[in-house]
Tab-separated table of N, CA and C in Angstrom:
chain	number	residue	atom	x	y	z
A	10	UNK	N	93.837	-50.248	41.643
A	10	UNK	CA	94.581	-49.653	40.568
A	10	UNK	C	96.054	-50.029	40.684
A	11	UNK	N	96.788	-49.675	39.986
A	11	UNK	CA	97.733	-50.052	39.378
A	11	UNK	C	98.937	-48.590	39.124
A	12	UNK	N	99.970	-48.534	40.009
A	12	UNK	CA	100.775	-47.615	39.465
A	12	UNK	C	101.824	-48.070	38.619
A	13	UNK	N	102.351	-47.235	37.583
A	13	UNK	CA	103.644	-47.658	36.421
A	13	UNK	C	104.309	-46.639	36.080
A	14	UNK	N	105.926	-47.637	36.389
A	14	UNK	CA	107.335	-46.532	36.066
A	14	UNK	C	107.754	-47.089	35.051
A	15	UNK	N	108.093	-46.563	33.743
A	15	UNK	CA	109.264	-46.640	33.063
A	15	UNK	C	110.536	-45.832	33.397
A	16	UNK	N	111.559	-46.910	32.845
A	16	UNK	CA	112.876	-46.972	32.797
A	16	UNK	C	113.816	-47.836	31.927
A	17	UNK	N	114.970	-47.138	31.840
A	17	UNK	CA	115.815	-47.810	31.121
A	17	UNK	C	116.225	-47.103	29.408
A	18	UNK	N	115.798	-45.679	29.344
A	18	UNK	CA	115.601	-45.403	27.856
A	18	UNK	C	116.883	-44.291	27.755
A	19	UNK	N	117.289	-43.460	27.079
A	19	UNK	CA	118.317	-42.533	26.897
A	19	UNK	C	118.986	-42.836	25.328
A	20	UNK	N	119.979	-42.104	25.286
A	20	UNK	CA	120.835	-41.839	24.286
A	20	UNK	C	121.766	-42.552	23.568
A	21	UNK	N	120.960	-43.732	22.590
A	21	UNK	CA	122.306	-45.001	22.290
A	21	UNK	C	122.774	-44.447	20.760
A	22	UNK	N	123.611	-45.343	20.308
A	22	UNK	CA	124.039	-45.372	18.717
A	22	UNK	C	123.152	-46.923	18.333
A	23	UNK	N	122.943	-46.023	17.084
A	23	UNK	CA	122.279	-47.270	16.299
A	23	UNK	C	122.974	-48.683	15.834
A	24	UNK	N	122.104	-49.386	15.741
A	24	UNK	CA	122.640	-50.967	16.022
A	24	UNK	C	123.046	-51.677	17.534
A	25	UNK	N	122.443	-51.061	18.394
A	25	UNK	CA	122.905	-51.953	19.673
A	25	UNK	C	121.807	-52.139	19.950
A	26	UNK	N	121.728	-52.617	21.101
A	26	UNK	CA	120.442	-52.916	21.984
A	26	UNK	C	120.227	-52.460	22.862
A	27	UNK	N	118.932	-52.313	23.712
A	27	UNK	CA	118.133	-51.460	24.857
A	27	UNK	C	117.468	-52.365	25.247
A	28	UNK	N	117.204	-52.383	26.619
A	28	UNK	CA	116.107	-52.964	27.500
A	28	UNK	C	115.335	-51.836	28.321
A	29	UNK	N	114.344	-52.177	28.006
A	29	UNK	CA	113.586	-51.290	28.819
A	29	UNK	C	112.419	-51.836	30.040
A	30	UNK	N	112.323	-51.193	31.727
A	30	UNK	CA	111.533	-51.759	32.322
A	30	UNK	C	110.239	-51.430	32.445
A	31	UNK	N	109.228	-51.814	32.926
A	31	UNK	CA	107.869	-51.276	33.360
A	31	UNK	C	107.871	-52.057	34.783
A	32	UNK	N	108.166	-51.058	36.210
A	32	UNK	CA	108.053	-50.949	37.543
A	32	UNK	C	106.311	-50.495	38.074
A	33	UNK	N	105.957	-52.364	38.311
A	33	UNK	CA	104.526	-51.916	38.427
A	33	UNK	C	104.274	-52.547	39.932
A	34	UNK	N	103.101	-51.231	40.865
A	34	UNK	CA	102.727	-51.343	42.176
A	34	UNK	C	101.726	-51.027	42.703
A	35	UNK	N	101.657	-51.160	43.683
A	35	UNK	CA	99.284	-51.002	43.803
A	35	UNK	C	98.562	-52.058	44.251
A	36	UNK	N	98.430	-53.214	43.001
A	36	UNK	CA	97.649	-54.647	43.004
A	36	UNK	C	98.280	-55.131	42.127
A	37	UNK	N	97.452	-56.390	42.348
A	37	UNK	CA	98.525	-57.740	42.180
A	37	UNK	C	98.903	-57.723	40.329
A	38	UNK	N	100.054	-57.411	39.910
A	38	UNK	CA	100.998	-57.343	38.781
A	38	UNK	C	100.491	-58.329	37.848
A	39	UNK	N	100.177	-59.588	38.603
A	39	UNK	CA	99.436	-61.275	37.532
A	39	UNK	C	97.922	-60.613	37.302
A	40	UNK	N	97.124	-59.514	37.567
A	40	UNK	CA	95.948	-60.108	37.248
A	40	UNK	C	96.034	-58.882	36.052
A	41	UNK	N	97.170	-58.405	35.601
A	41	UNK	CA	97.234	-57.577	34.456
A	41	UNK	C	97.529	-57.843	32.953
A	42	UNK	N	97.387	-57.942	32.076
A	42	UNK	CA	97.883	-58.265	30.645
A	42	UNK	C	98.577	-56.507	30.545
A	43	UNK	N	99.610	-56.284	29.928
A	43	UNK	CA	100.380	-55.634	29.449
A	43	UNK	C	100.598	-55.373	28.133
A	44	UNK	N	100.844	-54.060	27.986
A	44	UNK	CA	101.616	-53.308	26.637
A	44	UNK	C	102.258	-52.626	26.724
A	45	UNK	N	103.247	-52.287	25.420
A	45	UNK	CA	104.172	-50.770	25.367
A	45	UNK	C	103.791	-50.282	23.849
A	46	UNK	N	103.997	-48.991	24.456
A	46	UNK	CA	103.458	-48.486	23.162
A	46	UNK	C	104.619	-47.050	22.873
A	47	UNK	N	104.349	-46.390	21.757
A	47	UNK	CA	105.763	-45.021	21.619
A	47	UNK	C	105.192	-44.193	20.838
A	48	UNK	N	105.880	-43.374	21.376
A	48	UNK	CA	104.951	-41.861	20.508
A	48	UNK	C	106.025	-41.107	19.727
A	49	UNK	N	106.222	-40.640	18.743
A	49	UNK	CA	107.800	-39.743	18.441
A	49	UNK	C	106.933	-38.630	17.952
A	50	UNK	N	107.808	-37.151	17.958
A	50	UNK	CA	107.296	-36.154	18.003
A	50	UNK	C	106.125	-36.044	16.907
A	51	UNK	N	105.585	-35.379	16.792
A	51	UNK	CA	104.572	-35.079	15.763
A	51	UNK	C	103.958	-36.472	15.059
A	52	UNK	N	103.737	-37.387	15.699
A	52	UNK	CA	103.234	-38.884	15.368
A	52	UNK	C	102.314	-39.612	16.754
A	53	UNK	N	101.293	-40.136	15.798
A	53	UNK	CA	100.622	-40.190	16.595
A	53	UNK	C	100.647	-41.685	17.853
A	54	UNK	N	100.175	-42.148	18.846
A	54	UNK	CA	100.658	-43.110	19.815
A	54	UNK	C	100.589	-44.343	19.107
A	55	UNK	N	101.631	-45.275	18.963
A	55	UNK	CA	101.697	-46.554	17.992
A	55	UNK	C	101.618	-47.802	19.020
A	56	UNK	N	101.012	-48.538	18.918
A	56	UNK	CA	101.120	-49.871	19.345
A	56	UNK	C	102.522	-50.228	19.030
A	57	UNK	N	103.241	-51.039	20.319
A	57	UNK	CA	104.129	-52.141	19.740
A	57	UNK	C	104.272	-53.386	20.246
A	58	UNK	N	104.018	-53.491	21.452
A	58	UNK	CA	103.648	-54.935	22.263
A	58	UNK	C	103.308	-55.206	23.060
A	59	UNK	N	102.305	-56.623	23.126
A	59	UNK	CA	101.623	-56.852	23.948
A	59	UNK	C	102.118	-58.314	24.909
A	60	UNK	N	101.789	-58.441	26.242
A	60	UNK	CA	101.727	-59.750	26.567
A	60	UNK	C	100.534	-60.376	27.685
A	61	UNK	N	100.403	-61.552	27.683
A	61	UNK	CA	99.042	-61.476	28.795
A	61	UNK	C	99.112	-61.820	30.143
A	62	UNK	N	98.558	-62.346	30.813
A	62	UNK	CA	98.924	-62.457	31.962
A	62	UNK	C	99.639	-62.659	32.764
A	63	UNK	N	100.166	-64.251	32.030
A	63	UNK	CA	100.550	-65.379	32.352
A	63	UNK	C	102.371	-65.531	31.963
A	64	UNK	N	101.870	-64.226	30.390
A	64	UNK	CA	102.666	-64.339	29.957
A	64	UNK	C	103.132	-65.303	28.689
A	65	UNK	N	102.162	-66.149	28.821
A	65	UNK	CA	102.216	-67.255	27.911
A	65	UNK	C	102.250	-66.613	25.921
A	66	UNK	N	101.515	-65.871	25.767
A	66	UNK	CA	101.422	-65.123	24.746
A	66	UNK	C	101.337	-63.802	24.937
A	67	UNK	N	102.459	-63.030	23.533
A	67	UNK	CA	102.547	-62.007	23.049
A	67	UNK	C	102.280	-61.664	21.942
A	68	UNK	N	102.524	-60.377	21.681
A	68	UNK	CA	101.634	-59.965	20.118
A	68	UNK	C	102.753	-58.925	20.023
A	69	UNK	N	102.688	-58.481	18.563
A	69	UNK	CA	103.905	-57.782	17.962
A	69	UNK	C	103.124	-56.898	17.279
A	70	UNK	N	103.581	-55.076	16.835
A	70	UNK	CA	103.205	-55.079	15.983
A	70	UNK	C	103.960	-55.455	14.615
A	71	UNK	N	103.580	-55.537	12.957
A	71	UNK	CA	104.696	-55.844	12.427
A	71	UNK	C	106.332	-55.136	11.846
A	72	UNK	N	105.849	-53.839	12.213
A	72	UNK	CA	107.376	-53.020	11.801
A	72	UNK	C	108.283	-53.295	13.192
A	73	UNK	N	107.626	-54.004	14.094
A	73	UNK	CA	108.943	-54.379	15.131
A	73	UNK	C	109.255	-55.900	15.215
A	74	UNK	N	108.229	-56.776	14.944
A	74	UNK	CA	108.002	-57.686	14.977
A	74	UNK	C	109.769	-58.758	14.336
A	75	UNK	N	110.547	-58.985	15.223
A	75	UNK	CA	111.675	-59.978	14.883
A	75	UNK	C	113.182	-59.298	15.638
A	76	UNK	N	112.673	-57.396	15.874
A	76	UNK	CA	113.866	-57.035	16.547
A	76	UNK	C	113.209	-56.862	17.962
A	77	UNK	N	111.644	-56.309	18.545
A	77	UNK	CA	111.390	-56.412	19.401
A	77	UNK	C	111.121	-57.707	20.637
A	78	UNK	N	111.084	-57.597	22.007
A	78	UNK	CA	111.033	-58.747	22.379
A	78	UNK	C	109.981	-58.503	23.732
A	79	UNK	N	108.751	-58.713	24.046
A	79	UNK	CA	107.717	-58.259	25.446
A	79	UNK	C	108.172	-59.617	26.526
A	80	UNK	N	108.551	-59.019	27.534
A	80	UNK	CA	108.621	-60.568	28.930
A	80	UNK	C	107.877	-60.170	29.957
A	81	UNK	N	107.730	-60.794	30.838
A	81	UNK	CA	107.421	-59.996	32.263
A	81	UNK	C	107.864	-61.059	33.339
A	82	UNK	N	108.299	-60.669	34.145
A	82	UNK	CA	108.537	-61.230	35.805
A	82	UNK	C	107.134	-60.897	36.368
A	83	UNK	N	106.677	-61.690	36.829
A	83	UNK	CA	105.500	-61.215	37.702
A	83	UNK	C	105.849	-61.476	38.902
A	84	UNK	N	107.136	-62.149	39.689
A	84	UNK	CA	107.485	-62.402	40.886
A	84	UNK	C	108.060	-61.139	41.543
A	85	UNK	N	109.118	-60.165	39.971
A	85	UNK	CA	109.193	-58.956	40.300
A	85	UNK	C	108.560	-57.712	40.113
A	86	UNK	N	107.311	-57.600	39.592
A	86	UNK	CA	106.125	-57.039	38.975
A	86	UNK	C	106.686	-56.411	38.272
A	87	UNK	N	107.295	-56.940	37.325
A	87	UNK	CA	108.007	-55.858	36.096
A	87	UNK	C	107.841	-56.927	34.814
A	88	UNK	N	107.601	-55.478	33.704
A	88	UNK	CA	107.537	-55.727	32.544
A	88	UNK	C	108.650	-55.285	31.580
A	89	UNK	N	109.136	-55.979	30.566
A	89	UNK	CA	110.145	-55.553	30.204
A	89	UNK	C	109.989	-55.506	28.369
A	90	UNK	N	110.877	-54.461	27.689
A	90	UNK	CA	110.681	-54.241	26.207
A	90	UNK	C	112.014	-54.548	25.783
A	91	UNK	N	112.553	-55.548	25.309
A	91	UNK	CA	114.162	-55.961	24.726
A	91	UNK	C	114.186	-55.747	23.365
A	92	UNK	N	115.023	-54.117	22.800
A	92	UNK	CA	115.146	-53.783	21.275
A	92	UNK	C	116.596	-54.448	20.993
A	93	UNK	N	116.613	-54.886	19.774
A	93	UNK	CA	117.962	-54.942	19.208
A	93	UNK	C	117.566	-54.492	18.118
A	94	UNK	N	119.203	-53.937	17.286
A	94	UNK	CA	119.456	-53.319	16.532
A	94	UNK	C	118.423	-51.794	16.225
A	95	UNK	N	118.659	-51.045	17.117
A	95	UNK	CA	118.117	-50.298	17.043
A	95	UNK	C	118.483	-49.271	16.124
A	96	UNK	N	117.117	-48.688	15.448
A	96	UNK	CA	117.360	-47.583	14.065
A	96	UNK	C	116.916	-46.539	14.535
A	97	UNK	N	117.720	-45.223	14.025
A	97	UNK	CA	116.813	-44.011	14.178
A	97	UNK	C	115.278	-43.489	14.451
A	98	UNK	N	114.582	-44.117	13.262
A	98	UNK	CA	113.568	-44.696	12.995
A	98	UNK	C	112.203	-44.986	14.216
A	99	UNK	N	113.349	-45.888	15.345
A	99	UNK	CA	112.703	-45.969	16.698
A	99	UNK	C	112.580	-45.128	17.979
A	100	UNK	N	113.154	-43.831	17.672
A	100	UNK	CA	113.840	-42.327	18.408
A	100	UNK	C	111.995	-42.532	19.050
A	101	UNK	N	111.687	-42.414	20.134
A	101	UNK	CA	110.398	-41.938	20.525
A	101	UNK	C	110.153	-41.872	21.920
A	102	UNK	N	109.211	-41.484	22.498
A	102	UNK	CA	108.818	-41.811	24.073
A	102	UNK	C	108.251	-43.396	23.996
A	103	UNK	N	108.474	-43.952	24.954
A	103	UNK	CA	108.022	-45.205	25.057
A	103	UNK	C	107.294	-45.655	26.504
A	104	UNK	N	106.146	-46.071	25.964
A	104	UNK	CA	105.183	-45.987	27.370
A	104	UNK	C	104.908	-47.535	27.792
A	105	UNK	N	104.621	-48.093	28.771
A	105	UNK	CA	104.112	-49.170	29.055
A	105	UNK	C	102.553	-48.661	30.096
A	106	UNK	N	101.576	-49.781	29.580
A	106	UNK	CA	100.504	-49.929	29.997
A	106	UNK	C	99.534	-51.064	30.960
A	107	UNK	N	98.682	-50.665	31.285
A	107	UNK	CA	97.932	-52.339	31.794
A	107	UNK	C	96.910	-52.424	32.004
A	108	UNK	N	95.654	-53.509	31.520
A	108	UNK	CA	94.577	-53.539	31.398
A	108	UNK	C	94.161	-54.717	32.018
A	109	UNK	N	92.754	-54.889	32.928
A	109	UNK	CA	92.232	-55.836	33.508
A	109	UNK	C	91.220	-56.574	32.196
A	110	UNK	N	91.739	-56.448	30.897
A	110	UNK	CA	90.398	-57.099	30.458
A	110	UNK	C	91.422	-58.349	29.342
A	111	UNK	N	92.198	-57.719	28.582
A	111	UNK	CA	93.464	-58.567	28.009
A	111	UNK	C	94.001	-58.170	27.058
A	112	UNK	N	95.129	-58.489	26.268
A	112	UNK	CA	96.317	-57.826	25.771
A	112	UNK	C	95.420	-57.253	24.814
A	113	UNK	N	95.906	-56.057	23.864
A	113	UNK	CA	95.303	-55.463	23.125
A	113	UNK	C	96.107	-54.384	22.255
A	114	UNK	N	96.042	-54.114	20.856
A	114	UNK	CA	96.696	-52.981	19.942
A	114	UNK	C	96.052	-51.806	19.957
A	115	UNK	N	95.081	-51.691	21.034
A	115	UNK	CA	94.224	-49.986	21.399
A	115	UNK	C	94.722	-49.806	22.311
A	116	UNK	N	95.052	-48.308	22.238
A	116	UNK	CA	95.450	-47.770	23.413
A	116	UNK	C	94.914	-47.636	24.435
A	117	UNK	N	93.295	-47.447	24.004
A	117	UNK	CA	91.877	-47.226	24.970
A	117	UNK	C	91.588	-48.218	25.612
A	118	UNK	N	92.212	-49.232	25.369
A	118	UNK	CA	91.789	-50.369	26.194
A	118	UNK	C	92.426	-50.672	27.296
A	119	UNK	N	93.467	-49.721	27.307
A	119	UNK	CA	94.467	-49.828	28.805
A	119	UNK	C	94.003	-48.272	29.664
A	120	UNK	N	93.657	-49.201	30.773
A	120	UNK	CA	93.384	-48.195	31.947
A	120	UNK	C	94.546	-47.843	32.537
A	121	UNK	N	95.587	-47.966	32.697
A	121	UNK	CA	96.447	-47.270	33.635
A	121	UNK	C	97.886	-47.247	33.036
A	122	UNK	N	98.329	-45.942	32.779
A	122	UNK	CA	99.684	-45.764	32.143
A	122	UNK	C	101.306	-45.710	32.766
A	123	UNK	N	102.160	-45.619	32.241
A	123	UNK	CA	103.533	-45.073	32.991
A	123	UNK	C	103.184	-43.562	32.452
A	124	UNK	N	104.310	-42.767	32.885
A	124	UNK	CA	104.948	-41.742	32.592
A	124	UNK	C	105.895	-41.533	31.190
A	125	UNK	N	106.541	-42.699	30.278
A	125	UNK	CA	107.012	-42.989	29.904
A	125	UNK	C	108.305	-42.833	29.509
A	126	UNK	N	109.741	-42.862	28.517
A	126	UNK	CA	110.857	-42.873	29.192
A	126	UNK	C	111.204	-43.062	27.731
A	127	UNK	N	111.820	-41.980	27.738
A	127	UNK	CA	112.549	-41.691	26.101
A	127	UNK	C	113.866	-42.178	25.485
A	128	UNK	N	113.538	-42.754	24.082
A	128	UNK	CA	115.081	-43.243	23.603
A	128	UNK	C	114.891	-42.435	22.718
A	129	UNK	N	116.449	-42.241	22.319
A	129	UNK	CA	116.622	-41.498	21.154
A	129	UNK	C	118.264	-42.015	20.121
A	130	UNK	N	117.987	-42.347	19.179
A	130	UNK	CA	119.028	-43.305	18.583
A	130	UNK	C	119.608	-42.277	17.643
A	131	UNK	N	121.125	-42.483	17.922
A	131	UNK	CA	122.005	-41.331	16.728
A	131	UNK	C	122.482	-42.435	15.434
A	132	UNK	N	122.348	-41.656	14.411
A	132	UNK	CA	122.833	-42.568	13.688
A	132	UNK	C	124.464	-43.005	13.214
């Protein structure tokens, strides 16, 4: 198994940018495909990106798709979520995930979660 920390989220003004990490430990970080996903209050858990192993390919969903950005270091077993221009809009908990089978827009398909790590954008 696989343990996961998020970090990196808090209290910005809208229009800047955020990076966010996923601190992953346990087993080996490469044999995982990755996601992040965000929940905002009273809404239900949304896909927003995926990447796979290697890293070679990612997946977007499309209301983030051009400001969001998925990477990963696998030398430092971290996964990372790069927002720009961030809108109110994106105020939510934000979780990162990881699955032994491959990237995916279900949540159910990831076995092992973070804790996840809240932004919240003023306007």
């Amino acid at each position: 198994q696989v343990q996961l920390v998020e970090s990196g989220g808090g209290l910005v003004q809208a229009g800047v940018s955020l990076r966010l990490s996923c601190a992953a430990s346990g087993r080996t970080f490469s044999r995982y495909a990755m996601g992040w996903f965000r929940q905002a209050p009273g809404k239900d858990r949304e896909f927003v990106a995926a990447i796979s192993r290697s890293g070679d390919s990612t997946y977007y969903a499309s209301s983030v798709k051009g400001r969001f950005t998925i990477s990963r270091d696998n030398a430092k077993n971290t996964a990372y979520l790069q927002i720009h221009s961030l809108k109110p809009e994106d105020t939510a908990v934000y979780f990162c995930a990881a699955t032994l089978i491959y990237p995916s827009t279900t949540a159910s398909r990831y076995d092992y979660w973070g804790q996840g790590t809240q932004v919240t954008v003023s306007s």
